[in-house]
Amino acid sequence: TTFISASDGGMESAGVVTWPAVTIAGGASVARTVQLSLNQDIPLANNVVNLALADLANDPTPGDNSSTDTDTLGLSASLDRKS
């Protein structure tokens, strides 16, 4: 897998993407985006699983600081029109 980019100042090192700390109000959410390129053939309909972790100082409920997102691989098209 090759790291391509991350939104909002995210930086990759040794396969881990880290973002600068932000303050999030109670009940609010923040979205972050990572773009990767798979370097090997992976059959369609296989899953790629992403894991997100939050590291919060003095968190009264540390058990809810992780989440996963599972994406099923499918086809995408890239069209190049030549005149």
Short mmCIF file of N, CA, C and O in Angstrom, two decimals:
data_model
loop_
_atom_site.label_atom_id
_atom_site.label_comp_id
_atom_site.label_asym_id
_atom_site.label_seq_id
_atom_site.Cartn_x
_atom_site.Cartn_y
_atom_site.Cartn_z
N THR A 1 0.84 -1.18 0.00
CA THR A 1 0.00 0.00 0.00
C THR A 1 0.89 1.24 0.00
O THR A 1 1.86 1.30 0.75
N THR A 2 0.54 2.22 -0.83
CA THR A 2 1.29 3.46 -0.91
C THR A 2 0.41 4.62 -0.43
O THR A 2 -0.70 4.79 -0.92
N PHE A 3 0.91 5.38 0.52
CA PHE A 3 0.22 6.57 1.01
C PHE A 3 0.28 7.64 -0.08
O PHE A 3 1.34 7.93 -0.62
N ILE A 4 -0.86 8.26 -0.38
CA ILE A 4 -0.91 9.35 -1.37
C ILE A 4 -1.14 10.69 -0.68
O ILE A 4 -0.37 11.62 -0.89
N SER A 5 -2.16 10.79 0.15
CA SER A 5 -2.43 12.07 0.80
C SER A 5 -3.36 11.89 2.00
O SER A 5 -4.00 10.86 2.15
N ALA A 6 -3.40 12.92 2.84
CA ALA A 6 -4.33 12.97 3.97
C ALA A 6 -4.82 14.39 4.11
O ALA A 6 -4.08 15.35 3.90
N SER A 7 -6.08 14.54 4.45
CA SER A 7 -6.67 15.87 4.62
C SER A 7 -6.18 16.53 5.90
O SER A 7 -5.63 15.88 6.79
N ASP A 8 -6.38 17.83 5.97
CA ASP A 8 -6.24 18.60 7.21
C ASP A 8 -4.89 18.45 7.91
O ASP A 8 -4.83 18.40 9.14
N GLY A 9 -3.82 18.35 7.14
CA GLY A 9 -2.48 18.29 7.73
C GLY A 9 -2.07 16.92 8.24
O GLY A 9 -1.08 16.81 8.96
N GLY A 10 -2.79 15.87 7.87
CA GLY A 10 -2.42 14.52 8.28
C GLY A 10 -1.08 14.12 7.69
O GLY A 10 -0.80 14.41 6.54
N MET A 11 -0.26 13.46 8.49
CA MET A 11 1.08 13.02 8.06
C MET A 11 1.20 11.52 8.27
O MET A 11 0.73 10.98 9.28
N GLU A 12 1.86 10.84 7.32
CA GLU A 12 2.04 9.40 7.40
C GLU A 12 3.47 9.07 7.81
O GLU A 12 4.42 9.70 7.34
N SER A 13 3.62 8.08 8.67
CA SER A 13 4.93 7.57 9.06
C SER A 13 4.78 6.10 9.42
O SER A 13 3.94 5.75 10.27
N ALA A 14 5.53 5.25 8.73
CA ALA A 14 5.52 3.80 9.00
C ALA A 14 4.11 3.21 8.93
O ALA A 14 3.75 2.35 9.72
N GLY A 15 3.30 3.70 7.99
CA GLY A 15 1.97 3.14 7.79
C GLY A 15 0.89 3.68 8.71
O GLY A 15 -0.25 3.22 8.66
N VAL A 16 1.22 4.66 9.54
CA VAL A 16 0.24 5.25 10.45
C VAL A 16 0.07 6.72 10.07
O VAL A 16 1.04 7.45 9.92
N VAL A 17 -1.19 7.16 9.91
CA VAL A 17 -1.48 8.55 9.60
C VAL A 17 -1.92 9.24 10.89
O VAL A 17 -2.80 8.75 11.59
N THR A 18 -1.30 10.39 11.18
CA THR A 18 -1.59 11.14 12.39
C THR A 18 -1.96 12.57 12.01
O THR A 18 -1.34 13.16 11.13
N TRP A 19 -2.98 13.11 12.67
CA TRP A 19 -3.41 14.49 12.43
C TRP A 19 -3.07 15.36 13.63
O TRP A 19 -3.03 14.88 14.76
N PRO A 20 -2.91 16.68 13.40
CA PRO A 20 -2.71 17.60 14.52
C PRO A 20 -3.94 17.56 15.44
O PRO A 20 -5.06 17.31 15.00
N ALA A 21 -3.70 17.80 16.72
CA ALA A 21 -4.79 17.80 17.70
C ALA A 21 -5.77 18.93 17.39
O ALA A 21 -5.38 20.00 16.94
N VAL A 22 -7.04 18.65 17.63
CA VAL A 22 -8.10 19.65 17.47
C VAL A 22 -9.02 19.58 18.68
O VAL A 22 -9.10 18.57 19.35
N THR A 23 -9.72 20.66 18.94
CA THR A 23 -10.74 20.69 19.98
C THR A 23 -12.09 20.43 19.32
O THR A 23 -12.44 21.10 18.35
N ILE A 24 -12.82 19.46 19.85
CA ILE A 24 -14.12 19.10 19.30
C ILE A 24 -15.15 19.26 20.41
O ILE A 24 -15.01 18.68 21.48
N ALA A 25 -16.17 20.04 20.15
CA ALA A 25 -17.24 20.25 21.13
C ALA A 25 -18.02 18.97 21.37
O ALA A 25 -18.10 18.11 20.48
N GLY A 26 -18.58 18.83 22.55
CA GLY A 26 -19.41 17.68 22.86
C GLY A 26 -20.52 17.50 21.84
O GLY A 26 -21.18 18.46 21.48
N GLY A 27 -20.69 16.29 21.34
CA GLY A 27 -21.72 15.99 20.35
C GLY A 27 -21.33 16.32 18.92
O GLY A 27 -22.06 16.02 17.99
N ALA A 28 -20.18 16.95 18.73
CA ALA A 28 -19.73 17.30 17.38
C ALA A 28 -18.88 16.18 16.80
O ALA A 28 -18.52 15.23 17.50
N SER A 29 -18.55 16.29 15.53
CA SER A 29 -17.69 15.30 14.89
C SER A 29 -16.72 16.00 13.94
O SER A 29 -16.92 17.16 13.57
N VAL A 30 -15.68 15.28 13.58
CA VAL A 30 -14.68 15.77 12.63
C VAL A 30 -14.43 14.66 11.63
O VAL A 30 -14.30 13.50 12.01
N ALA A 31 -14.37 15.01 10.35
CA ALA A 31 -14.08 14.03 9.31
C ALA A 31 -12.65 14.22 8.81
O ALA A 31 -12.20 15.35 8.63
N ARG A 32 -11.95 13.13 8.59
CA ARG A 32 -10.61 13.14 8.03
C ARG A 32 -10.60 12.16 6.86
O ARG A 32 -11.29 11.15 6.88
N THR A 33 -9.78 12.46 5.85
CA THR A 33 -9.73 11.63 4.65
C THR A 33 -8.30 11.20 4.38
O THR A 33 -7.37 12.00 4.49
N VAL A 34 -8.13 9.92 4.00
CA VAL A 34 -6.83 9.38 3.61
C VAL A 34 -6.99 8.76 2.23
O VAL A 34 -7.98 8.08 1.96
N GLN A 35 -6.01 9.01 1.36
CA GLN A 35 -6.01 8.39 0.03
C GLN A 35 -4.80 7.48 -0.07
O GLN A 35 -3.67 7.89 0.20
N LEU A 36 -5.05 6.22 -0.46
CA LEU A 36 -4.01 5.21 -0.59
C LEU A 36 -4.08 4.57 -1.97
O LEU A 36 -5.11 4.61 -2.63
N SER A 37 -2.99 3.96 -2.36
CA SER A 37 -2.96 3.16 -3.59
C SER A 37 -2.53 1.76 -3.21
O SER A 37 -1.51 1.58 -2.54
N LEU A 38 -3.31 0.76 -3.62
CA LEU A 38 -2.95 -0.63 -3.33
C LEU A 38 -1.93 -1.08 -4.37
O LEU A 38 -2.14 -0.94 -5.57
N ASN A 39 -0.81 -1.63 -3.92
CA ASN A 39 0.29 -2.00 -4.80
C ASN A 39 0.18 -3.40 -5.37
O ASN A 39 1.04 -3.80 -6.13
N GLN A 40 -0.81 -4.13 -4.99
CA GLN A 40 -0.95 -5.50 -5.49
C GLN A 40 -2.39 -5.75 -5.88
O GLN A 40 -3.29 -5.03 -5.46
N ASP A 41 -2.58 -6.76 -6.69
CA ASP A 41 -3.93 -7.12 -7.09
C ASP A 41 -4.68 -7.70 -5.89
O ASP A 41 -4.16 -8.58 -5.20
N ILE A 42 -5.84 -7.18 -5.66
CA ILE A 42 -6.72 -7.69 -4.62
C ILE A 42 -8.05 -7.96 -5.29
O ILE A 42 -8.62 -7.06 -5.92
N PRO A 43 -8.56 -9.18 -5.21
CA PRO A 43 -9.82 -9.49 -5.89
C PRO A 43 -10.95 -8.57 -5.44
O PRO A 43 -11.03 -8.18 -4.28
N LEU A 44 -11.82 -8.23 -6.40
CA LEU A 44 -13.00 -7.44 -6.07
C LEU A 44 -13.82 -8.13 -5.02
O LEU A 44 -13.80 -9.35 -4.89
N ALA A 45 -14.56 -7.36 -4.27
CA ALA A 45 -15.45 -7.81 -3.20
C ALA A 45 -14.70 -8.15 -1.92
O ALA A 45 -15.31 -8.52 -0.94
N ASN A 46 -13.36 -8.01 -1.90
CA ASN A 46 -12.63 -8.13 -0.64
C ASN A 46 -12.79 -6.84 0.13
O ASN A 46 -13.08 -5.79 -0.43
N ASN A 47 -12.59 -6.91 1.43
CA ASN A 47 -12.76 -5.74 2.29
C ASN A 47 -11.43 -5.12 2.68
O ASN A 47 -10.45 -5.83 2.89
N VAL A 48 -11.42 -3.80 2.81
CA VAL A 48 -10.33 -3.06 3.40
C VAL A 48 -10.89 -2.45 4.68
O VAL A 48 -11.93 -1.80 4.66
N VAL A 49 -10.22 -2.69 5.80
CA VAL A 49 -10.71 -2.22 7.09
C VAL A 49 -9.79 -1.10 7.60
O VAL A 49 -8.57 -1.26 7.64
N ASN A 50 -10.39 0.02 7.96
CA ASN A 50 -9.68 1.15 8.53
C ASN A 50 -10.00 1.23 10.02
O ASN A 50 -11.15 1.04 10.42
N LEU A 51 -8.99 1.54 10.82
CA LEU A 51 -9.17 1.68 12.26
C LEU A 51 -8.81 3.10 12.66
O LEU A 51 -7.76 3.61 12.30
N ALA A 52 -9.70 3.76 13.39
CA ALA A 52 -9.46 5.11 13.90
C ALA A 52 -9.38 5.04 15.42
O ALA A 52 -10.20 4.40 16.07
N LEU A 53 -8.37 5.72 15.96
CA LEU A 53 -8.19 5.79 17.41
C LEU A 53 -8.09 7.24 17.84
O LEU A 53 -7.48 8.05 17.16
N ALA A 54 -8.66 7.56 18.99
CA ALA A 54 -8.53 8.90 19.58
C ALA A 54 -7.79 8.75 20.89
O ALA A 54 -8.07 7.85 21.68
N ASP A 55 -6.82 9.61 21.11
CA ASP A 55 -6.03 9.59 22.34
C ASP A 55 -6.35 10.86 23.12
O ASP A 55 -5.94 11.95 22.73
N LEU A 56 -7.11 10.70 24.18
CA LEU A 56 -7.59 11.85 24.94
C LEU A 56 -7.07 11.80 26.38
O LEU A 56 -7.23 10.80 27.06
N ALA A 57 -6.47 12.88 26.83
CA ALA A 57 -5.99 12.96 28.21
C ALA A 57 -7.18 13.02 29.17
O ALA A 57 -8.17 13.69 28.90
N ASN A 58 -7.09 12.32 30.26
CA ASN A 58 -8.12 12.33 31.32
C ASN A 58 -9.51 11.99 30.80
O ASN A 58 -10.51 12.56 31.24
N ASP A 59 -9.59 11.06 29.87
CA ASP A 59 -10.87 10.66 29.29
C ASP A 59 -11.63 9.76 30.27
O ASP A 59 -11.13 8.72 30.66
N PRO A 60 -12.85 10.15 30.68
CA PRO A 60 -13.60 9.33 31.62
C PRO A 60 -14.16 8.05 30.99
O PRO A 60 -14.54 7.13 31.71
N THR A 61 -14.22 7.97 29.67
CA THR A 61 -14.74 6.78 28.98
C THR A 61 -13.79 6.37 27.85
O THR A 61 -14.14 6.43 26.67
N PRO A 62 -12.59 5.89 28.19
CA PRO A 62 -11.62 5.55 27.15
C PRO A 62 -12.03 4.36 26.28
O PRO A 62 -11.48 4.17 25.20
N GLY A 63 -13.00 3.60 26.70
CA GLY A 63 -13.44 2.44 25.93
C GLY A 63 -14.15 2.79 24.63
O GLY A 63 -14.37 1.93 23.78
N ASP A 64 -14.53 4.07 24.45
CA ASP A 64 -15.23 4.45 23.23
C ASP A 64 -14.36 5.30 22.29
O ASP A 64 -14.86 6.07 21.49
N ASN A 65 -13.05 5.13 22.37
CA ASN A 65 -12.13 5.96 21.59
C ASN A 65 -11.62 5.29 20.33
O ASN A 65 -10.57 5.66 19.81
N SER A 66 -12.32 4.30 19.82
CA SER A 66 -11.91 3.68 18.58
C SER A 66 -13.14 3.35 17.73
O SER A 66 -14.25 3.22 18.24
N SER A 67 -12.89 3.26 16.43
CA SER A 67 -13.96 2.94 15.50
C SER A 67 -13.35 2.31 14.26
O SER A 67 -12.19 2.58 13.93
N THR A 68 -14.09 1.44 13.59
CA THR A 68 -13.62 0.86 12.34
C THR A 68 -14.57 1.22 11.21
O THR A 68 -15.75 1.51 11.42
N ASP A 69 -14.02 1.21 10.01
CA ASP A 69 -14.78 1.44 8.79
C ASP A 69 -14.36 0.36 7.81
O ASP A 69 -13.17 0.19 7.54
N THR A 70 -15.32 -0.40 7.29
CA THR A 70 -15.02 -1.47 6.35
C THR A 70 -15.55 -1.08 4.98
O THR A 70 -16.73 -0.73 4.84
N ASP A 71 -14.68 -1.12 3.98
CA ASP A 71 -15.04 -0.79 2.61
C ASP A 71 -14.81 -2.00 1.72
O ASP A 71 -13.77 -2.66 1.80
N THR A 72 -15.79 -2.29 0.86
CA THR A 72 -15.68 -3.39 -0.08
C THR A 72 -15.10 -2.87 -1.39
O THR A 72 -15.57 -1.86 -1.92
N LEU A 73 -14.06 -3.52 -1.87
CA LEU A 73 -13.41 -3.08 -3.10
C LEU A 73 -14.33 -3.27 -4.29
O LEU A 73 -15.03 -4.27 -4.41
N GLY A 74 -14.31 -2.29 -5.19
CA GLY A 74 -15.10 -2.34 -6.42
C GLY A 74 -14.34 -1.69 -7.54
O GLY A 74 -13.20 -1.26 -7.38
N LEU A 75 -14.93 -1.62 -8.69
CA LEU A 75 -14.30 -1.01 -9.86
C LEU A 75 -14.46 0.48 -9.84
O LEU A 75 -15.47 1.03 -9.42
N SER A 76 -13.46 1.18 -10.37
CA SER A 76 -13.59 2.60 -10.66
C SER A 76 -12.98 2.83 -12.03
O SER A 76 -12.12 2.08 -12.47
N ALA A 77 -13.45 3.84 -12.71
CA ALA A 77 -12.98 4.09 -14.06
C ALA A 77 -12.22 5.40 -14.12
O ALA A 77 -12.55 6.37 -13.45
N SER A 78 -11.20 5.40 -14.93
CA SER A 78 -10.45 6.61 -15.22
C SER A 78 -10.46 6.76 -16.73
O SER A 78 -9.93 5.91 -17.45
N LEU A 79 -11.11 7.81 -17.22
CA LEU A 79 -11.25 8.00 -18.66
C LEU A 79 -10.31 9.08 -19.14
O LEU A 79 -10.19 10.13 -18.53
N ASP A 80 -9.66 8.83 -20.25
CA ASP A 80 -8.75 9.80 -20.84
C ASP A 80 -9.21 10.03 -22.27
O ASP A 80 -9.07 9.15 -23.13
N ARG A 81 -9.75 11.19 -22.53
CA ARG A 81 -10.25 11.50 -23.87
C ARG A 81 -9.13 12.10 -24.70
O ARG A 81 -8.49 13.06 -24.29
N LYS A 82 -8.88 11.51 -25.85
CA LYS A 82 -7.85 12.02 -26.75
C LYS A 82 -8.49 12.61 -27.98
O LYS A 82 -9.38 12.02 -28.57
N SER A 83 -8.05 13.77 -28.35
CA SER A 83 -8.62 14.46 -29.52
C SER A 83 -8.00 13.95 -30.80
O SER A 83 -6.89 13.62 -30.89
#
